[in-house]
Tab-separated table of C-alpha atoms in Angstrom:
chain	number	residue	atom	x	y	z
G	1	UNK	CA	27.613	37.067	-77.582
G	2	UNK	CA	26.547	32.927	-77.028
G	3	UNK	CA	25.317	32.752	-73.361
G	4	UNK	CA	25.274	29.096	-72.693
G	5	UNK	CA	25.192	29.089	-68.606
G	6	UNK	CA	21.700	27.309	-68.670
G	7	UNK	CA	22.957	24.279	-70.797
G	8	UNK	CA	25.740	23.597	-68.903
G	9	UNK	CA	23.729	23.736	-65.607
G	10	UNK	CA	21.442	21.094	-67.130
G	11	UNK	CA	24.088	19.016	-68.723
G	12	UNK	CA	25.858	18.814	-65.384
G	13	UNK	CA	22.829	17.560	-63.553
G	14	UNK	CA	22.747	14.953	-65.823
G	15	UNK	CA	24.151	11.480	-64.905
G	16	UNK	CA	27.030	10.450	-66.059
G	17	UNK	CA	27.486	6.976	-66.625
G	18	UNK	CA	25.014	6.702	-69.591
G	19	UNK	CA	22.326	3.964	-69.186
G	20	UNK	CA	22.780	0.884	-70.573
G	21	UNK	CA	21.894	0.912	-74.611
G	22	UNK	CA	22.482	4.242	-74.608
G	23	UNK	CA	24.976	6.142	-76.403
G	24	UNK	CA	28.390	7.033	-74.884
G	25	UNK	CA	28.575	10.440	-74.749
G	26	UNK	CA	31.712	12.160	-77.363
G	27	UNK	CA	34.781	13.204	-75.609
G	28	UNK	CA	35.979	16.298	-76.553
G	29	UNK	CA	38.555	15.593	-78.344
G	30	UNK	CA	36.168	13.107	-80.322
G	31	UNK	CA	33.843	16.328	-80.821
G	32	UNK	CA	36.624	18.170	-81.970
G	33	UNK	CA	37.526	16.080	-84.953
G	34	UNK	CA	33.775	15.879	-86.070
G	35	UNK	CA	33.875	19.828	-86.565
G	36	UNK	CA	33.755	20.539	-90.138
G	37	UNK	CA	35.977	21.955	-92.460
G	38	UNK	CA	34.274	25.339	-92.466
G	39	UNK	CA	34.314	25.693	-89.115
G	40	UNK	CA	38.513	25.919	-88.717
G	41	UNK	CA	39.822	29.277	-88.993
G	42	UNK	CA	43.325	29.070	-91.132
G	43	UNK	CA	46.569	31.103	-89.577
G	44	UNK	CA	48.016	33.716	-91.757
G	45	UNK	CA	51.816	32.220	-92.214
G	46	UNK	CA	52.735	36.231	-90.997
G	47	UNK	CA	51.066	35.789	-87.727
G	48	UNK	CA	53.426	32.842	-86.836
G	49	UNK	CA	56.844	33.277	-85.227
G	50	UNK	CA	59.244	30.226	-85.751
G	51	UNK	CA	62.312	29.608	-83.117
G	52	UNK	CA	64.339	27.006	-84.524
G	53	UNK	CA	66.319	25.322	-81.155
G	54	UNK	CA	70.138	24.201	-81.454
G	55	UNK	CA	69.360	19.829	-82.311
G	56	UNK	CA	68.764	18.192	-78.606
G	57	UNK	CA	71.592	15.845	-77.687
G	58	UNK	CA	70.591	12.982	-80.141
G	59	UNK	CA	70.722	15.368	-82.817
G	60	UNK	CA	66.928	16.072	-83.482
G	61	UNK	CA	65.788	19.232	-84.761
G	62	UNK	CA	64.031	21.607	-81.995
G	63	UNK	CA	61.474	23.633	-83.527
G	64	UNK	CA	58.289	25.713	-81.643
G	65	UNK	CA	55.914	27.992	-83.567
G	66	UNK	CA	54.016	30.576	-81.960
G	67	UNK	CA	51.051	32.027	-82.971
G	68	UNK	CA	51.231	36.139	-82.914
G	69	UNK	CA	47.960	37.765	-81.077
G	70	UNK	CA	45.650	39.617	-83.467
G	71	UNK	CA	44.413	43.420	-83.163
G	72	UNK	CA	43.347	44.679	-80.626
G	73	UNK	CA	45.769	43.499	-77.977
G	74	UNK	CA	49.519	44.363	-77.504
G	75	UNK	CA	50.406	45.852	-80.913
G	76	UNK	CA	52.942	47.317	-80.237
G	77	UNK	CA	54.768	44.959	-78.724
G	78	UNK	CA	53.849	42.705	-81.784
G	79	UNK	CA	55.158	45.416	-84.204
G	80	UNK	CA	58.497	45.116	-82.485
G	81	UNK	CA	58.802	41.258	-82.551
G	82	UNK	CA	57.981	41.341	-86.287
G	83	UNK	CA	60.929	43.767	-86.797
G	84	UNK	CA	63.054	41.986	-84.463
G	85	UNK	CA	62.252	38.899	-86.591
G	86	UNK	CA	62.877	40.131	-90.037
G	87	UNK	CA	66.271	41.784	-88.630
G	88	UNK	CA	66.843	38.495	-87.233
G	89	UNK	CA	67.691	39.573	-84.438
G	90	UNK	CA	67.587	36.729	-82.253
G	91	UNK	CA	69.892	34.416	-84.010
G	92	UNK	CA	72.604	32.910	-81.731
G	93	UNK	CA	71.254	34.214	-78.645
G	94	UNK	CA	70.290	31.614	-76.391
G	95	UNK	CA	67.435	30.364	-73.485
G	96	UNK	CA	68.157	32.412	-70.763
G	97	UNK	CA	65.738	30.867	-68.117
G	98	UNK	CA	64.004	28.102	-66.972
G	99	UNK	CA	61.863	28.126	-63.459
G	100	UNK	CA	60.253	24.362	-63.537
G	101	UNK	CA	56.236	24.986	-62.998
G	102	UNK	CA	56.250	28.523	-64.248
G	103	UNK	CA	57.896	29.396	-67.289
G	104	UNK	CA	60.834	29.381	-70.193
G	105	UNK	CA	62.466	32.680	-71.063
G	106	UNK	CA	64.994	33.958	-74.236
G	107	UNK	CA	66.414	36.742	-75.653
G	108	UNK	CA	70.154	38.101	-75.020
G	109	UNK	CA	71.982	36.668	-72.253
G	110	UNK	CA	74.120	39.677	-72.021
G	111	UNK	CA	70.865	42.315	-71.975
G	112	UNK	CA	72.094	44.570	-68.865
G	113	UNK	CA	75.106	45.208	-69.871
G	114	UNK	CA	75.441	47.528	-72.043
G	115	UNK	CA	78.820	47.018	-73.417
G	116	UNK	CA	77.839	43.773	-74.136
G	117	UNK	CA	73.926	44.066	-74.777
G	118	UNK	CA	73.334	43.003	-78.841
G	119	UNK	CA	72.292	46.622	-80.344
G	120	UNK	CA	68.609	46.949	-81.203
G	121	UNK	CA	67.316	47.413	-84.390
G	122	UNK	CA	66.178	50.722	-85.879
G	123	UNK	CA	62.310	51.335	-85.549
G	124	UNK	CA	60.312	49.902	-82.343
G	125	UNK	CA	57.749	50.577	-81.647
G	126	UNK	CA	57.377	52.538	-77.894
G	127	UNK	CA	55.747	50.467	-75.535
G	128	UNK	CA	53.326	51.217	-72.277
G	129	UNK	CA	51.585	49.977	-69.695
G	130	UNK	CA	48.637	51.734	-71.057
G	131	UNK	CA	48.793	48.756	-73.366
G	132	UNK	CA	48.101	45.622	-71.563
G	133	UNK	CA	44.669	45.829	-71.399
G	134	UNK	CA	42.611	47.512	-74.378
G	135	UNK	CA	39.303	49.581	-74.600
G	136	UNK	CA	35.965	47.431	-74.950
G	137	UNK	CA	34.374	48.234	-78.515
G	138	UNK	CA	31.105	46.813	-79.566
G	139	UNK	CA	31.021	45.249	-83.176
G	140	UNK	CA	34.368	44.394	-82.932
G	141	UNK	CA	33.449	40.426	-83.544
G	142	UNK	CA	31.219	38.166	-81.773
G	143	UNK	CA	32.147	37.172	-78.138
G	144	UNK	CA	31.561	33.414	-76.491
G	145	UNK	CA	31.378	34.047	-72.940
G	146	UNK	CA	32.095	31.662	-70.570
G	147	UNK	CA	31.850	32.295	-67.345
G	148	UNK	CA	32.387	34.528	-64.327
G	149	UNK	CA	35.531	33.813	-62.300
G	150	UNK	CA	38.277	35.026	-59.931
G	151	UNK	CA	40.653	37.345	-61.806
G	152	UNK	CA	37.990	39.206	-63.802
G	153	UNK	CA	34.188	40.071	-64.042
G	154	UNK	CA	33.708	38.155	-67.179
G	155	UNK	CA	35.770	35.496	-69.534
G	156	UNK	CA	35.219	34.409	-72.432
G	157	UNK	CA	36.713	33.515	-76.117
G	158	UNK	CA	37.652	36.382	-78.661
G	159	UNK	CA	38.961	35.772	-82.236
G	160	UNK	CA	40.324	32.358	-81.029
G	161	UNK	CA	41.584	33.650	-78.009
G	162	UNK	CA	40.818	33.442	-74.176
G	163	UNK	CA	40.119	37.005	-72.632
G	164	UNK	CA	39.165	38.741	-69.428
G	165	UNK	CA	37.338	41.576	-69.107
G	166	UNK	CA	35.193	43.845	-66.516
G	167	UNK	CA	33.970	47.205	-67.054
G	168	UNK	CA	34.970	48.905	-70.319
G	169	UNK	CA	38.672	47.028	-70.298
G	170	UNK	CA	39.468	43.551	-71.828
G	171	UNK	CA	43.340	41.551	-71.361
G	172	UNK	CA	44.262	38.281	-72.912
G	173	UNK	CA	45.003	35.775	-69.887
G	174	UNK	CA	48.047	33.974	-69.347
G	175	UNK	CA	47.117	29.844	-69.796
G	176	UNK	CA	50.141	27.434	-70.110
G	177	UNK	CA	51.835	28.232	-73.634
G	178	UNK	CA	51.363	31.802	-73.379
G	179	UNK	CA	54.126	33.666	-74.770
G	180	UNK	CA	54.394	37.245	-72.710
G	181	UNK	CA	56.969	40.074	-72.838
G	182	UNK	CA	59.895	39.890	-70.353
G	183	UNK	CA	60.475	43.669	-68.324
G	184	UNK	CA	62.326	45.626	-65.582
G	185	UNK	CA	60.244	47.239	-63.053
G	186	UNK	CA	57.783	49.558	-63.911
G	187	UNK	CA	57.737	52.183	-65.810
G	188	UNK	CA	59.294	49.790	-68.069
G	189	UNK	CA	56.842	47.638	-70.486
G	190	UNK	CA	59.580	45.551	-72.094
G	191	UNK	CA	60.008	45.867	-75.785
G	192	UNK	CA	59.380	42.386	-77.308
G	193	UNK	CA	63.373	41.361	-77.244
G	194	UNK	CA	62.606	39.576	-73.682
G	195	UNK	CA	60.061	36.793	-74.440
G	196	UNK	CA	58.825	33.626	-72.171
G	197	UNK	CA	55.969	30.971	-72.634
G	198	UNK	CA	54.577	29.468	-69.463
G	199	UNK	CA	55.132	26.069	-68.892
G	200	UNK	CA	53.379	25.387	-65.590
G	201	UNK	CA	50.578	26.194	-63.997
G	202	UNK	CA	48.658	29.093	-65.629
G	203	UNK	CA	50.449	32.375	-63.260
G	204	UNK	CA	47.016	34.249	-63.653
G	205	UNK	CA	48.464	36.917	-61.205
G	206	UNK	CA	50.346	38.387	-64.528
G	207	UNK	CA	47.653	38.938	-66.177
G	208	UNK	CA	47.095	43.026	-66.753
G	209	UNK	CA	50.805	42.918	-64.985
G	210	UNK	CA	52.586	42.346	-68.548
G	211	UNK	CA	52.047	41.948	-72.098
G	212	UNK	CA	50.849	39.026	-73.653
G	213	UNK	CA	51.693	38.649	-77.558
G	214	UNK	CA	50.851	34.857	-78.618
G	215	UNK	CA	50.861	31.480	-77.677
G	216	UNK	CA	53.190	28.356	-78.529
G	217	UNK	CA	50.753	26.349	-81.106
G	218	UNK	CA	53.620	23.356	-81.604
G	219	UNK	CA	56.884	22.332	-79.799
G	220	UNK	CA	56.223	23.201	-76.434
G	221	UNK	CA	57.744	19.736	-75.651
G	222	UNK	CA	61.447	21.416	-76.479
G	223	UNK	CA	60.927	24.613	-73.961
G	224	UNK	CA	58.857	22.624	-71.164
G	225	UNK	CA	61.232	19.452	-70.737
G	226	UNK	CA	64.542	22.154	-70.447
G	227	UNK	CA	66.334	21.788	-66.895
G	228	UNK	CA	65.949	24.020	-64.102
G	229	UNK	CA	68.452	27.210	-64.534
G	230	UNK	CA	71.520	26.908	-61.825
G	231	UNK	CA	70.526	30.383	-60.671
G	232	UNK	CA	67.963	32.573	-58.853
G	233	UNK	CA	64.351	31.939	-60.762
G	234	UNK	CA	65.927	29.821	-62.629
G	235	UNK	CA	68.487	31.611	-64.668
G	236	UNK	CA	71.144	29.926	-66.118
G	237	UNK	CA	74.902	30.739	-64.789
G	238	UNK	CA	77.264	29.831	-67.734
G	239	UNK	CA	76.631	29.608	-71.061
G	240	UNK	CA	76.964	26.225	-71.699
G	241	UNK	CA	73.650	25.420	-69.497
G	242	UNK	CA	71.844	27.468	-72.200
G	243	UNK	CA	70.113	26.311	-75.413
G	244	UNK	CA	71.310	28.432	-78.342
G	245	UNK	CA	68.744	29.693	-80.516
G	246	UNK	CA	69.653	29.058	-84.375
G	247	UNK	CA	67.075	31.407	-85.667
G	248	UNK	CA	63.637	33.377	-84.989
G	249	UNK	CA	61.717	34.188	-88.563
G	250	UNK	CA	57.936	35.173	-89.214
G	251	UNK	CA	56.470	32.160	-90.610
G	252	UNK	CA	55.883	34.006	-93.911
G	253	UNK	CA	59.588	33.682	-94.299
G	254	UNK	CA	60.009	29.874	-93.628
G	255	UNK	CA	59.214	28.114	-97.303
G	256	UNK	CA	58.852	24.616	-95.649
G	257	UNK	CA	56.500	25.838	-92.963
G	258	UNK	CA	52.918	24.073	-93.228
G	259	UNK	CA	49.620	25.271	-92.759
G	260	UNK	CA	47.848	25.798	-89.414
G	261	UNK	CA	44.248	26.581	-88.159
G	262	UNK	CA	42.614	26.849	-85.247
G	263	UNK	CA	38.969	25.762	-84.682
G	264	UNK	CA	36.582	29.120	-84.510
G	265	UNK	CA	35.256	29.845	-80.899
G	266	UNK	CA	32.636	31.242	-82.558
G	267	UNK	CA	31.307	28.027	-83.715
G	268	UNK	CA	29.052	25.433	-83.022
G	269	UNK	CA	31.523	22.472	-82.571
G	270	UNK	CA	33.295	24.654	-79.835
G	271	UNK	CA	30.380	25.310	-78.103
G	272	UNK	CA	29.780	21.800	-77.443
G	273	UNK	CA	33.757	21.218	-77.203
G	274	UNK	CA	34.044	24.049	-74.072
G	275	UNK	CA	30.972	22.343	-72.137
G	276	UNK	CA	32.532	18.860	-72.747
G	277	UNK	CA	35.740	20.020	-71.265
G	278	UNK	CA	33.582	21.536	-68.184
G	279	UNK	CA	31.293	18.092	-67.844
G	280	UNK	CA	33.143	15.264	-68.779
G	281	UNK	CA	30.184	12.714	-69.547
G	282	UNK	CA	32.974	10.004	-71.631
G	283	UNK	CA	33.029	6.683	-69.935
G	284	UNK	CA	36.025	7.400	-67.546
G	285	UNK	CA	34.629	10.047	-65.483
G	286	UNK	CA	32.246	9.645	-62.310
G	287	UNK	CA	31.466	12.893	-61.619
G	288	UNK	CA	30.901	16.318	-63.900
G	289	UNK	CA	32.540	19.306	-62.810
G	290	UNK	CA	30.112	21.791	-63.537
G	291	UNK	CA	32.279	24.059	-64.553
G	292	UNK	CA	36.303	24.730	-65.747
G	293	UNK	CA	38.870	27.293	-65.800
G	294	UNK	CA	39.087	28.973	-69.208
G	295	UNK	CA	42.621	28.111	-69.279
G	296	UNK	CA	41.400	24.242	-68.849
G	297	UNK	CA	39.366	24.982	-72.411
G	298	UNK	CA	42.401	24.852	-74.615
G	299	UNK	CA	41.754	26.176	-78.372
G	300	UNK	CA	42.200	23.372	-80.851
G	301	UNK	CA	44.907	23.792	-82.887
G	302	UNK	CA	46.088	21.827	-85.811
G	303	UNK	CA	47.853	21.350	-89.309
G	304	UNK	CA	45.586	22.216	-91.649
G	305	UNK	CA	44.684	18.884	-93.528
């Protein structure tokens, strides 16, 4: 685990506006495209999911691509999307939602009714509550802690990912672009038909609430700019509000699909990326913050060169 509480102290007691002759400190994203090549993690073309949008009204393709969550979290959940993706099971279904500040949900419009619902297909996986959060288990990988905050003990960066944790539990945490599973009340845990990606203000009062399976890497543009559903929360009332969805496919399906990677947590670069983020030193900001919410420390994400 990389404790780095004692740096960023320091650094934020530092002035800002550098003295004169002296160098102007990186921004992040200028520290970002110094990292080196070894230091970006590639994404397995099975770990993406692909929606493919009906063209917007000048014709222009729509396309987002999500990145799946790795082991441990929400597996099953993750088994059933992959299923649901090779059955293609999404295809002409449509957006079903969109509540401005919050978030953008699909799947079938006609879901609770079930002489209309679109029939499953055969093996999903069965889901729980059990399953939102997951078992701490040492040696696992190494963790970058960041810091303490308001929803849990402890955050912090695992396997690309940002993470809460307290105790002997850990839950991925819902930042804007996170892709979660859409449920009744509980008992139910959804099972991966029902997705959404927030596009608003990270809802952090989901988090351990409902499952979390990825996050939109590219395209959020075509969910976030989508108007406000006609309806309660934002549903939409008649079909032709919605967006039809042409197609959902695992990336390892889509030949034209290019390369993406993600830069390691684990490294060096993003050490110095997360405090820059926290203590803006670049020339346009006053004041550090001393500090940021780990859903205002985005992972990098690119096309792989």
């Amino acid at each position: 685990m990389i404790k780095h509480f004692a740096l960023v102290a320091a650094l934020a007691a530092s002035p800002v506006g550098a003295q004169q002759g002296a160098p102007v400190p990186p921004s992040p994203g200028e520290i970002v495209a110094a990292a080196s090549a070894g230091e970006w993690m590639r994404i397995a073309p099975q770990d993406l999911l692909v929606m493919d949008l009906a063209p917007d009204r000048d014709g222009k393709a729509r396309r987002v691509v999500i990145q799946l969550m790795p082991p441990p979290f929400s597996q099953p959940w993750i088994a059933n999307i992959r299923t649901l993706a090779k059955a293609g099971w999404w295809d002409g279904l449509a957006i079903v939602r969109t509540q401005d500040n919050y978030v953008v949900q699909w799947g079938d419009p006609d879901a609770e009714d079930a002489a209309k619902a679109r029939a499953m297909p055969q093996g999903l996986s069965r889901t729980d509550e059990a399953d939102y959060v997951t078992a701490r288990k040492s040696g696992e990988a190494t963790w970058f802690e960041w810091a303490n905050g308001p929803y849990a003990n402890h955050h912090g960066f695992y396997r690309g990912w940002p993470i809460g944790w307290m105790a002997e539990a850990k839950w991925p945490v819902h930042c804007y672009g996170s892709v979660g599973v859409g449920r009744n009340m509980p008992p139910d845990a959804g099972s991966g038909a029902e997705l959404y990606t927030v596009i608003g203000h990270a809802p952090r009062h989901l988090d351990r609430n409902i499952a979390l399976v990825g996050r939109v890497i590219e395209g959020i543009e075509h969910l976030s700019t989508l108007p406000r559903g006609t309806e309660a929360l934002g549903f939409y009332g008649t079909p032709d509000e919605r967006t039809p969805i042409v197609s959902i496919r695992l990336g390892s399906d889509i030949a034209d699909l290019p390369p993406y990677e993600y830069l390691s947590t684990d490294s060096t670069t993003f050490t110095r990326y997360a405090d820059a983020r926290a203590n803006r030193r670049d020339p346009f900001f006053i004041v550090p913050a001393g500090g940021a919410d780990i859903c205002n420390i985005p992972v990098p994400v690119r096309r792989a060169p």
